[in-house]
Amino acid sequence: QVQLVDSGGGLVQAGGSLRLSCAASGLFGRSAVGWFRQAPGKEREFVTAISWSGGSIYDADSVRGRFTISRDNAKNTVYLQMNSLKPEDTAVYYCAARYGDVSRERSGYDYWGQGTQVTVSS
C-alpha cells in the first residue's frame, strides 16, 4: 500500500525559506506528485506538481518564481523548496500522488500525506 509522509514545515519570518519533503513508500511506476495547501477557513488549493520524469511542472500563479518542486525517484522523495515566503503562504501543506499524468486537481490524486504546518510571520 502507498504511504506518503510530508515533513519540513515550521515557523519562519517573511522573506525566509523552508524545504518540505515528501517521502513515499509503496509507490511504484510512473507517478506524478503534487503539493496542495489549506489555510484556516479556506479550501485546499493547488500549489505545484511534477511529472514522474520531472519534465512537466505546473505552478500556481501565487507561488511561481518562489517555490520549486523537484524529485529524486531513487530516493522516492519529492521536495518543495519555498523561498521569499509571505504571510499568505501560511497553511498546512500536503503532498499527494497519483499514477499517470500530472494534474492540478485535488480529485486527480489518490494518495495523500498527513500535512505539515508552515507558518510565516510578518
mmCIF file of N, CA and C in Angstrom, residues 21-24 70-79:
data_model
loop_
_atom_site.group_PDB
_atom_site.id
_atom_site.type_symbol
_atom_site.label_atom_id
_atom_site.label_comp_id
_atom_site.label_asym_id
_atom_site.label_seq_id
_atom_site.Cartn_x
_atom_site.Cartn_y
_atom_site.Cartn_z
ATOM 1 N N SER A 21 9.634 18.029 2.432
ATOM 2 C CA SER A 21 9.931 16.740 1.831
ATOM 3 C C SER A 21 8.694 15.859 1.859
ATOM 4 N N CYS A 22 8.578 15.022 0.871
ATOM 5 C CA CYS A 22 7.503 14.039 0.794
ATOM 6 C C CYS A 22 8.135 12.698 0.493
ATOM 7 N N ALA A 23 8.174 11.838 1.491
ATOM 8 C CA ALA A 23 8.776 10.522 1.347
ATOM 9 C C ALA A 23 7.681 9.504 1.069
ATOM 10 N N ALA A 24 7.851 8.764 0.000
ATOM 11 C CA ALA A 24 6.844 7.801 -0.428
ATOM 12 C C ALA A 24 7.332 6.379 -0.236
ATOM 13 N N SER A 70 10.830 19.487 -6.962
ATOM 14 C CA SER A 70 11.791 18.583 -7.576
ATOM 15 C C SER A 70 11.582 17.190 -7.012
ATOM 16 N N ARG A 71 12.180 16.199 -7.640
ATOM 17 C CA ARG A 71 12.035 14.844 -7.137
ATOM 18 C C ARG A 71 13.292 14.043 -7.380
ATOM 19 N N ASP A 72 13.496 13.082 -6.512
ATOM 20 C CA ASP A 72 14.587 12.132 -6.623
ATOM 21 C C ASP A 72 13.945 10.756 -6.562
ATOM 22 N N ASN A 73 13.713 10.180 -7.712
ATOM 23 C CA ASN A 73 12.999 8.909 -7.756
ATOM 24 C C ASN A 73 13.787 7.772 -7.112
ATOM 25 N N ALA A 74 15.106 7.857 -7.148
ATOM 26 C CA ALA A 74 15.923 6.836 -6.498
ATOM 27 C C ALA A 74 15.707 6.818 -4.993
ATOM 28 N N LYS A 75 15.365 7.972 -4.431
ATOM 29 C CA LYS A 75 15.099 8.081 -3.000
ATOM 30 C C LYS A 75 13.613 8.073 -2.680
ATOM 31 N N ASN A 76 12.779 7.978 -3.697
ATOM 32 C CA ASN A 76 11.331 8.008 -3.521
ATOM 33 C C ASN A 76 10.887 9.242 -2.738
ATOM 34 N N THR A 77 11.466 10.370 -3.085
ATOM 35 C CA THR A 77 11.216 11.595 -2.350
ATOM 36 C C THR A 77 10.986 12.761 -3.302
ATOM 37 N N VAL A 78 10.020 13.588 -2.954
ATOM 38 C CA VAL A 78 9.733 14.824 -3.667
ATOM 39 C C VAL A 78 9.957 15.984 -2.707
ATOM 40 N N TYR A 79 10.484 17.066 -3.222
ATOM 41 C CA TYR A 79 10.816 18.225 -2.404
ATOM 42 C C TYR A 79 10.054 19.452 -2.872
#
